[in-house]
């Protein structure tokens, strides 16, 4: 356990020092939040949407986006680069169990997701346009954090699938497409019908819906949880499959 | 000679054994009847290797000889199709998991370590991955990391990175160290410094297995050479034994107006090279060749007779094997 913990701390230290990673995970969601907080016409952040205000709704969208991108990028491009550089192979010939590499990437993503989503919430609270009870703050934070697990798994999966050269643009494109089609940038209800149907199948929509419903003081819909769990199961199985394939590839 | 123990080496080995409950017959590395195939390609065919505690063994072979496969098997990165492998009496995976193996792998042009961390941080991680690591001070000193311990790993020179790799391999104080091309890309001085560093670490009964393309280095460093060709062990013995097995010497002398044809007709001569005044003759029977040089009253000066270099043995042994196949 000491070895796994040491490796996790090592990874977190590297993440914090990586300017590109910090910009993406912490900077972008906050930037988007501040940019689009006032785009909803005359009523601005106080406009009503889905049983809450735009200010609160969009804060949950961007907090979800932040948690997703943090979890995702902890695996993703970094993992692809480390496979190419020989680091994964070098770790494999130490007593660190092979699976610990994957679980460390997932854990690092989850550790990074927490400050990323909290920062958006702090900015939301500071903007003066979000008024929630203390327990609701706690609930949405927890739900968004836990709900980001499938995206950390997807990040690891993509890290195994893509080459190190293409990994940054490719993984970021995936993140932005997921966010866009899942209604994190533009509310699903203002989208054309076809886009609504697409959104409902996206992991991002089901993810953000958990937080959105909490804002309207509703319990999260079980269907969203089931769909997210399904995505997590599929991503995890694919990670295991690719991980095994990679062992053979490492030998090359 | 294939697979044979060297009788002359055994007494020394006993002296080098550390005070432990390990018996002198223990094999640090044991390959028994190993076969490994990748689809239609047979990478290793009936390979037998045994390495005793305290030996420094070099694994040689042309590209595609099966070296990488043997290394991957040793480090539990792959499994054999047939045969049995033991590292310190247990399967390789268990030996690696128990922290008894340290490896310095090649990583091509990449540094092989993640960026954004200092040398010290990488060494701290390496130490924490192993159950019984070296003290940090000792590690830094043995691997010669003192001058740049606090520098970022992505800002080091090639020679410094090699030292970090070596540090990574020995951090856990392993009993078996594997070094893959440890001095590639280093200048002569750094190479010498590297091997000095390694000897300091291995003085106390550590076992070292390494692969290299520098044959002079293999000759100078290794107690034993295991030569692979086309998936088989074609030679296994001390560098001296292996060089002697190639019944070949080089005669070097100076002579004016050399006739290559005439020299080629002398007994034992297999190859003649003329560089201005300097003549190099490869002979399988140097005594007879020298006698013939004298008998023919050739005006040679400054005659030197040198034994085959390990490179000559390497070429001869791998070529012979190719012809048999």
XYZ file of C-alpha atoms in Angstrom:
577
model
C 0.000 0.000 0.000
C 2.934 2.302 0.771
C 4.144 1.892 -2.825
C 0.755 2.765 -4.319
C 0.387 5.801 -2.075
C 3.892 6.998 -2.922
C 3.132 6.695 -6.616
C -0.190 8.547 -6.231
C 1.525 11.429 -4.407
C 4.196 11.485 -7.102
C 1.485 11.763 -9.767
C -0.400 14.512 -7.934
C 2.797 16.507 -7.569
C 3.394 16.214 -11.308
C -0.171 17.267 -12.087
C 0.045 20.379 -9.946
C 3.280 21.400 -11.693
C 1.879 20.859 -15.174
C 0.755 24.300 -16.357
C -1.201 23.021 -19.341
C -3.107 20.582 -17.170
C -3.875 23.202 -14.525
C -5.018 25.687 -17.177
C -7.381 23.156 -18.742
C -8.845 21.754 -15.567
C -9.046 24.857 -13.416
C -8.980 27.751 -15.849
C -11.313 26.774 -18.687
C -14.454 25.901 -16.679
C -14.215 29.116 -14.644
C -13.540 31.156 -17.774
C -16.558 29.662 -19.547
C -18.719 30.236 -16.503
C -17.836 33.916 -16.316
C -18.214 34.356 -20.086
C -21.646 32.778 -20.421
C -23.202 33.768 -17.127
C -24.711 36.844 -18.736
C -25.693 35.539 -22.192
C -29.326 34.716 -21.416
C -30.787 38.074 -22.371
C -32.344 40.713 -20.123
C -32.898 38.583 -17.018
C -29.271 37.361 -17.131
C -28.100 34.986 -14.406
C -31.478 35.225 -12.639
C -33.391 33.755 -15.657
C -35.483 30.731 -14.677
C -34.496 27.349 -16.057
C -35.391 23.806 -14.976
C -36.695 24.874 -11.582
C -33.674 27.039 -10.755
C -31.757 30.074 -12.044
C -29.368 30.181 -14.985
C -26.574 31.229 -12.637
C -26.977 28.066 -10.560
C -27.784 25.802 -13.489
C -24.757 26.889 -15.479
C -22.554 26.637 -12.400
C -23.501 22.956 -12.099
C -22.848 22.534 -15.851
C -19.360 23.996 -15.551
C -18.560 22.246 -12.250
C -19.489 18.965 -13.961
C -17.386 19.941 -16.972
C -14.444 20.777 -14.664
C -14.675 17.473 -12.781
C -14.947 15.601 -16.065
C -11.978 17.307 -17.708
C -9.807 16.878 -14.594
C -10.595 13.194 -14.289
C -10.259 12.682 -17.992
C -6.896 14.375 -18.480
C -5.215 12.584 -15.575
C -5.286 9.487 -17.773
C -5.670 10.540 -21.379
C -2.720 12.261 -22.990
C -0.341 11.766 -20.095
C -0.875 8.034 -20.113
C -0.327 7.855 -23.874
C 2.960 9.719 -23.502
C 4.145 7.503 -20.673
C 3.460 4.366 -22.643
C 5.527 5.730 -25.512
C 8.412 6.927 -23.326
C 9.043 3.561 -21.670
C 7.935 4.728 -18.233
C 5.103 2.192 -18.025
C 7.556 -0.574 -18.847
C 10.041 0.727 -16.303
C 7.339 0.659 -13.608
C 6.377 -2.861 -14.602
C 9.760 -4.202 -13.521
C 9.384 -2.838 -9.981
C 7.320 -4.459 -7.211
C 4.448 -2.058 -8.008
C 1.599 -4.323 -9.221
C 0.666 -3.770 -12.880
C -2.923 -2.775 -12.105
C -1.706 -0.127 -9.669
C -0.634 1.990 -12.615
C -4.237 2.139 -13.860
C -5.790 2.658 -10.437
C -3.287 5.422 -9.671
C -4.254 7.261 -12.857
C -7.934 6.948 -11.910
C -7.304 8.088 -8.342
C -5.175 11.013 -9.479
C -8.024 12.063 -11.785
C -10.487 11.921 -8.929
C -8.176 13.883 -6.637
C -7.843 16.565 -9.313
C -11.587 16.645 -9.973
C -12.425 17.860 -6.474
C -10.610 21.236 -6.473
C -11.630 21.748 -10.116
C -15.358 21.495 -9.362
C -15.058 23.368 -6.069
C -13.356 26.279 -7.798
C -16.322 26.706 -10.155
C -18.684 26.573 -7.184
C -16.643 29.170 -5.315
C -16.703 31.468 -8.344
C -20.465 30.846 -8.633
C -21.021 31.737 -4.993
C -18.760 34.777 -5.272
C -20.628 36.030 -8.351
C -23.644 36.652 -6.120
C -25.998 34.900 -8.522
C -26.181 31.508 -6.819
C -28.157 31.170 -3.613
C -28.298 27.643 -2.236
C -28.750 26.076 1.171
C -25.597 24.630 2.729
C -26.822 21.067 2.343
C -27.435 21.613 -1.382
C -23.861 22.827 -1.868
C -22.696 19.665 -0.174
C -25.007 17.405 -2.206
C -24.114 18.837 -5.605
C -20.389 18.771 -4.814
C -20.536 15.141 -3.775
C -22.739 14.040 -6.671
C -20.568 15.799 -9.238
C -17.401 14.393 -7.733
C -18.591 10.787 -7.617
C -20.331 11.136 -10.985
C -16.991 12.026 -12.606
C -15.620 8.491 -12.103
C -16.751 7.202 -15.540
C -14.874 10.086 -17.199
C -11.673 9.278 -15.355
C -12.093 5.726 -16.673
C -12.722 7.044 -20.189
C -9.545 9.140 -19.936
C -7.500 6.062 -19.045
C -9.127 4.161 -21.900
C -8.253 6.866 -24.433
C -4.712 6.966 -23.065
C -4.379 3.325 -24.007
C -5.998 3.783 -27.418
C -4.270 6.855 -28.843
C -0.647 7.557 -29.733
C 1.315 10.116 -27.777
C 1.575 12.549 -30.720
C -2.157 12.928 -31.259
C -3.227 12.510 -27.659
C -3.619 16.146 -26.571
C -5.736 17.456 -29.449
C -7.699 14.221 -29.679
C -8.567 13.839 -26.014
C -9.489 17.502 -25.727
C -11.715 17.247 -28.787
C -13.481 14.296 -27.171
C -14.006 16.218 -23.928
C -15.442 19.275 -25.687
C -17.726 17.218 -27.926
C -19.024 15.283 -24.921
C -19.665 18.523 -23.057
C -21.340 20.162 -26.049
C -23.603 17.252 -26.992
C -24.403 16.589 -23.355
C -25.824 20.087 -22.870
C -23.123 21.416 -20.577
C -22.491 24.482 -22.738
C -26.025 25.058 -24.046
C -29.068 23.787 -22.127
C -30.622 20.776 -23.836
C -34.123 22.292 -23.799
C -33.113 25.044 -26.245
C -31.568 22.533 -28.677
C -33.377 21.121 -31.759
C -35.249 17.802 -31.163
C -32.586 15.634 -32.789
C -29.933 17.121 -30.531
C -32.163 16.460 -27.510
C -32.283 12.763 -28.362
C -28.511 12.653 -28.813
C -28.005 14.451 -25.501
C -30.083 11.951 -23.570
C -27.713 9.169 -24.606
C -24.555 11.102 -23.698
C -22.775 10.287 -20.431
C -22.284 14.011 -19.872
C -26.020 14.785 -19.964
C -26.815 12.025 -17.497
C -23.931 13.190 -15.336
C -24.905 16.875 -15.200
C -28.582 15.997 -14.759
C -27.771 14.663 -11.303
C -26.624 18.099 -10.180
C -29.325 19.967 -12.101
C -32.105 18.003 -10.432
C -30.599 18.670 -7.001
C -30.796 22.399 -7.738
C -34.549 22.000 -8.376
C -34.755 20.124 -5.044
C -35.569 16.863 -6.785
C -33.910 13.515 -6.120
C -31.649 12.476 -8.984
C -33.442 10.277 -11.519
C -32.496 6.611 -11.235
C -32.293 6.338 -15.024
C -29.400 8.823 -15.128
C -27.567 6.857 -12.467
C -28.144 3.589 -14.324
C -26.927 5.027 -17.626
C -23.802 6.461 -15.956
C -23.141 3.149 -14.225
C -23.521 1.448 -17.606
C -20.937 3.788 -19.150
C -18.593 3.152 -16.237
C -18.965 -0.610 -16.682
C -18.278 -0.396 -20.431
C -15.266 1.926 -20.035
C -13.835 -0.237 -17.258
C -14.166 -3.416 -19.294
C -12.519 -1.734 -22.252
C -9.698 -0.484 -20.020
C -9.098 -4.012 -18.749
C -9.130 -5.326 -22.299
C -6.699 -2.662 -23.532
C -4.505 -3.023 -20.474
C -4.100 -6.725 -21.194
C -3.409 -6.006 -24.849
C -0.830 -3.460 -23.799
C 1.065 -6.038 -21.786
C 1.598 -7.986 -24.981
C 2.497 -4.779 -26.804
C 5.068 -3.802 -24.199
C 6.972 -6.929 -25.016
C 7.326 -5.975 -28.700
C 30.897 -25.665 -24.650
C 27.311 -24.606 -24.901
C 25.637 -24.310 -21.520
C 28.709 -25.509 -19.682
C 29.808 -24.191 -16.292
C 33.322 -22.936 -16.118
C 35.269 -25.119 -13.729
C 37.850 -22.417 -13.035
C 35.248 -19.933 -11.889
C 33.566 -21.913 -9.132
C 36.074 -21.434 -6.282
C 36.037 -17.649 -6.732
C 32.294 -17.662 -6.612
C 32.270 -19.373 -3.268
C 34.540 -16.685 -1.881
C 32.228 -13.972 -3.163
C 29.121 -15.356 -1.501
C 27.674 -13.031 1.108
C 26.905 -14.234 4.605
C 23.449 -15.612 4.134
C 21.533 -18.823 4.199
C 21.737 -19.062 0.424
C 23.592 -22.153 -0.698
C 26.338 -21.879 -3.266
C 24.350 -23.982 -5.717
C 21.539 -21.476 -5.996
C 20.916 -20.163 -9.462
C 20.143 -16.502 -9.594
C 18.843 -16.976 -13.118
C 17.787 -20.283 -14.561
C 16.335 -20.876 -18.033
C 15.500 -24.517 -18.714
C 14.445 -25.610 -22.188
C 12.812 -22.313 -23.029
C 10.779 -21.943 -26.188
C 9.032 -18.735 -27.149
C 7.152 -18.186 -30.372
C 5.451 -15.131 -31.797
C 3.057 -16.510 -34.372
C 5.189 -18.277 -36.992
C 8.429 -16.797 -35.634
C 10.361 -18.802 -33.081
C 12.164 -16.236 -30.971
C 13.801 -18.717 -28.617
C 14.326 -22.428 -29.244
C 15.459 -24.609 -26.360
C 17.435 -21.976 -24.497
C 19.273 -23.015 -21.336
C 21.048 -20.408 -19.261
C 22.121 -20.486 -15.662
C 23.697 -17.620 -13.796
C 25.291 -18.036 -10.379
C 25.326 -15.514 -7.581
C 27.973 -12.851 -8.002
C 28.517 -13.343 -11.710
C 28.523 -10.502 -14.204
C 27.093 -11.925 -17.385
C 26.723 -10.207 -20.736
C 24.034 -11.253 -23.150
C 25.201 -10.785 -26.734
C 23.708 -11.488 -30.100
C 22.895 -9.834 -33.405
C 19.560 -8.059 -33.796
C 16.739 -10.572 -33.874
C 18.784 -13.208 -32.039
C 16.228 -13.406 -29.246
C 17.941 -11.143 -26.715
C 14.911 -8.930 -26.151
C 12.692 -11.957 -25.739
C 15.058 -13.487 -23.201
C 15.118 -10.177 -21.290
C 11.336 -9.867 -21.358
C 11.029 -13.397 -20.014
C 13.546 -12.698 -17.277
C 11.673 -9.570 -16.187
C 8.252 -11.263 -16.309
C 7.089 -9.025 -19.127
C 6.117 -12.142 -21.056
C 5.696 -15.884 -20.468
C 7.506 -18.769 -22.185
C 5.581 -21.242 -24.351
C 7.624 -24.114 -23.005
C 10.234 -24.587 -20.341
C 10.878 -23.247 -16.880
C 12.373 -19.973 -15.708
C 13.476 -19.263 -12.175
C 14.859 -16.049 -10.797
C 16.298 -16.583 -7.310
C 14.434 -19.908 -7.161
C 10.981 -18.447 -7.856
C 9.097 -17.535 -11.054
C 10.248 -14.154 -12.457
C 6.985 -12.410 -11.562
C 7.401 -13.317 -7.895
C 11.036 -12.225 -7.854
C 10.077 -8.859 -9.381
C 7.158 -8.436 -6.962
C 9.427 -9.222 -4.016
C 11.763 -6.409 -5.078
C 14.705 -8.690 -5.761
C 15.224 -7.490 -9.311
C 16.284 -4.054 -10.477
C 16.296 -3.151 -14.134
C 17.661 -0.350 -16.237
C 15.727 -0.499 -19.470
C 16.329 1.195 -22.774
C 13.930 3.878 -23.835
C 15.313 4.950 -27.173
C 15.357 8.714 -27.556
C 12.837 9.306 -24.756
C 14.129 9.929 -21.246
C 11.979 7.098 -19.933
C 10.946 9.022 -16.844
C 7.973 11.346 -16.499
C 8.847 15.016 -16.695
C 8.051 17.648 -14.110
C 9.934 15.998 -11.262
C 13.442 16.236 -9.862
C 16.031 13.475 -9.760
C 15.547 13.291 -6.015
C 11.798 12.809 -6.357
C 12.264 9.992 -8.844
C 14.742 8.314 -6.496
C 12.338 8.726 -3.573
C 9.629 7.036 -5.594
C 11.955 4.196 -6.625
C 12.911 3.622 -3.004
C 9.280 3.532 -1.881
C 8.366 0.970 -4.521
C 10.822 -1.526 -3.014
C 10.488 -3.163 0.408
C 14.154 -2.897 1.457
C 15.682 0.055 -0.372
C 19.169 1.513 -0.133
C 19.603 4.553 2.086
C 19.103 7.711 0.052
C 22.619 9.003 0.798
C 24.189 5.750 -0.337
C 22.011 5.635 -3.432
C 22.910 9.198 -4.431
C 26.582 8.452 -3.936
C 26.642 5.074 -5.697
C 24.803 6.382 -8.721
C 26.755 9.648 -8.715
C 23.659 11.847 -8.605
C 24.938 14.387 -6.095
C 25.694 17.180 -8.556
C 22.218 17.281 -10.075
C 19.974 15.672 -7.447
C 17.642 18.668 -7.337
C 17.493 19.302 -11.068
C 14.415 18.563 -13.137
C 14.750 15.239 -14.864
C 13.794 16.624 -18.284
C 16.752 19.028 -18.151
C 19.554 16.492 -17.769
C 22.214 15.451 -20.265
C 22.302 11.953 -21.741
C 25.045 10.850 -19.370
C 23.162 12.175 -16.366
C 19.990 10.369 -17.438
C 21.924 7.109 -17.663
C 23.022 7.633 -14.071
C 19.428 8.242 -13.018
C 18.454 5.017 -14.770
C 21.188 3.185 -12.923
C 20.004 4.751 -9.671
C 16.470 3.566 -10.437
C 17.776 0.014 -10.986
C 19.721 -0.177 -7.720
C 17.390 1.893 -5.490
C 15.684 -1.208 -4.128
C 19.016 -2.892 -3.325
C 18.122 -5.823 -5.599
C 20.042 -9.081 -5.753
C 19.865 -9.244 -9.531
C 20.404 -6.193 -11.709
C 19.631 -6.134 -15.363
C 21.128 -3.379 -17.529
C 19.997 -2.965 -21.125
C 22.580 -1.056 -23.171
C 23.606 0.922 -20.097
C 26.308 2.969 -21.831
C 24.658 3.633 -25.162
C 25.331 7.161 -26.354
C 27.992 7.840 -23.706
C 31.525 8.982 -24.472
C 34.483 6.810 -23.497
C 35.094 8.605 -20.224
C 31.463 8.383 -19.105
C 31.394 4.723 -20.043
C 34.430 4.051 -17.876
C 32.870 6.032 -15.026
C 29.651 4.068 -15.414
C 31.308 0.681 -15.074
C 33.359 1.861 -12.128
C 30.095 2.902 -10.482
C 28.537 -0.461 -11.220
C 31.488 -2.386 -9.808
C 31.232 -0.426 -6.567
C 27.635 -1.501 -6.208
C 28.141 -5.112 -7.245
C 31.254 -5.760 -5.202
C 29.272 -7.538 -2.495
C 27.879 -10.557 -4.289
C 25.299 -8.880 -6.517
C 24.523 -10.572 -9.798
C 24.543 -8.517 -12.966
C 23.146 -9.327 -16.350
C 23.635 -6.811 -19.121
C 23.214 -6.399 -22.833
C 25.434 -4.205 -24.949
C 26.554 -3.503 -28.470
C 30.046 -2.504 -27.349
C 31.964 -5.749 -27.532
C 35.190 -4.379 -26.036
C 33.082 -3.388 -23.066
C 31.559 -6.851 -22.806
C 35.056 -8.318 -22.927
C 36.382 -6.015 -20.229
C 33.434 -6.146 -17.823
C 31.808 -9.556 -18.022
C 32.916 -12.716 -16.243
C 30.867 -14.617 -18.731
C 29.409 -14.189 -22.175
C 26.177 -15.782 -23.320
C 25.949 -15.449 -27.075
C 22.560 -15.874 -28.697
C 21.948 -16.359 -32.391
C 18.666 -17.205 -34.068
C 16.992 -18.048 -30.789
C 19.723 -20.372 -29.541
C 22.673 -20.119 -27.202
C 25.663 -20.560 -29.520
C 28.358 -19.858 -26.960
C 28.499 -19.632 -23.186
C 31.729 -19.072 -21.295
C 34.300 -16.557 -20.140
C 35.380 -13.988 -22.739
C 38.804 -15.679 -22.850
C 37.311 -19.102 -23.538
C 35.075 -17.720 -26.217
C 37.854 -15.817 -27.933
C 40.079 -18.891 -27.774
C 37.357 -21.013 -29.301
C 37.697 -18.947 -32.419
C 40.966 -20.336 -33.534
C 42.157 -17.101 -35.024
C 44.931 -14.533 -34.583
C 45.795 -11.269 -36.195
C 49.347 -10.635 -37.448
C 50.282 -7.017 -37.836
C 53.527 -5.749 -39.394
C 54.938 -3.107 -41.684
C 56.189 -3.990 -45.148
C 56.949 -2.150 -48.402
C 55.453 -3.243 -51.752
C 53.148 -5.901 -50.334
C 51.666 -8.477 -52.674
C 48.268 -9.399 -51.271
C 48.102 -12.481 -53.491
C 51.390 -13.787 -52.174
C 50.316 -13.323 -48.550
C 46.975 -15.017 -49.173
C 48.860 -18.125 -50.351
C 50.655 -18.493 -47.017
C 49.421 -21.278 -44.698
C 46.608 -20.380 -42.290
C 45.873 -16.992 -43.841
C 42.180 -16.284 -44.275
C 42.177 -12.531 -44.797
C 44.664 -9.815 -45.720
C 44.260 -6.103 -45.305
C 46.829 -3.506 -46.426
C 46.753 0.074 -45.124
C 49.692 1.800 -46.789
C 52.739 0.217 -45.142
C 50.727 -1.556 -42.470
C 49.616 -5.128 -43.160
C 46.969 -7.015 -41.178
C 46.677 -10.754 -41.668
C 43.957 -12.882 -40.135
C 45.255 -16.382 -39.615
C 43.835 -19.595 -38.223
C 47.348 -20.883 -37.615
C 49.581 -17.974 -36.702
C 52.647 -20.139 -35.980
C 52.646 -21.621 -39.478
C 51.992 -18.226 -41.026
C 54.946 -16.660 -39.198
C 57.222 -19.556 -40.216
C 56.156 -19.103 -43.816
C 56.802 -15.354 -43.645
C 60.356 -16.090 -42.530
C 60.902 -18.951 -44.964
C 59.809 -16.750 -47.870
C 62.217 -14.050 -46.575
C 59.560 -11.378 -46.734
C 60.928 -8.020 -45.480
C 58.420 -7.506 -42.652
C 59.159 -5.218 -39.688
C 57.621 -4.713 -36.202
C 55.646 -7.969 -36.203
C 52.875 -8.286 -33.643
C 50.576 -11.273 -33.128
C 47.283 -10.549 -31.378
C 44.541 -12.925 -30.289
C 41.029 -12.644 -31.630
C 38.957 -9.854 -30.189
C 35.542 -10.704 -28.822
C 34.174 -9.095 -31.954
C 35.963 -11.657 -34.128
C 34.483 -14.454 -32.035
C 31.066 -12.828 -32.227
C 31.220 -12.621 -36.018
C 32.643 -16.116 -36.413
C 30.165 -17.791 -34.058
C 27.086 -16.092 -35.389
C 28.159 -16.652 -38.999
C 28.855 -20.373 -38.460
C 25.461 -20.804 -36.907
C 23.834 -19.079 -39.880
C 25.534 -21.491 -42.274
C 24.376 -24.519 -40.309
C 20.840 -23.271 -40.517
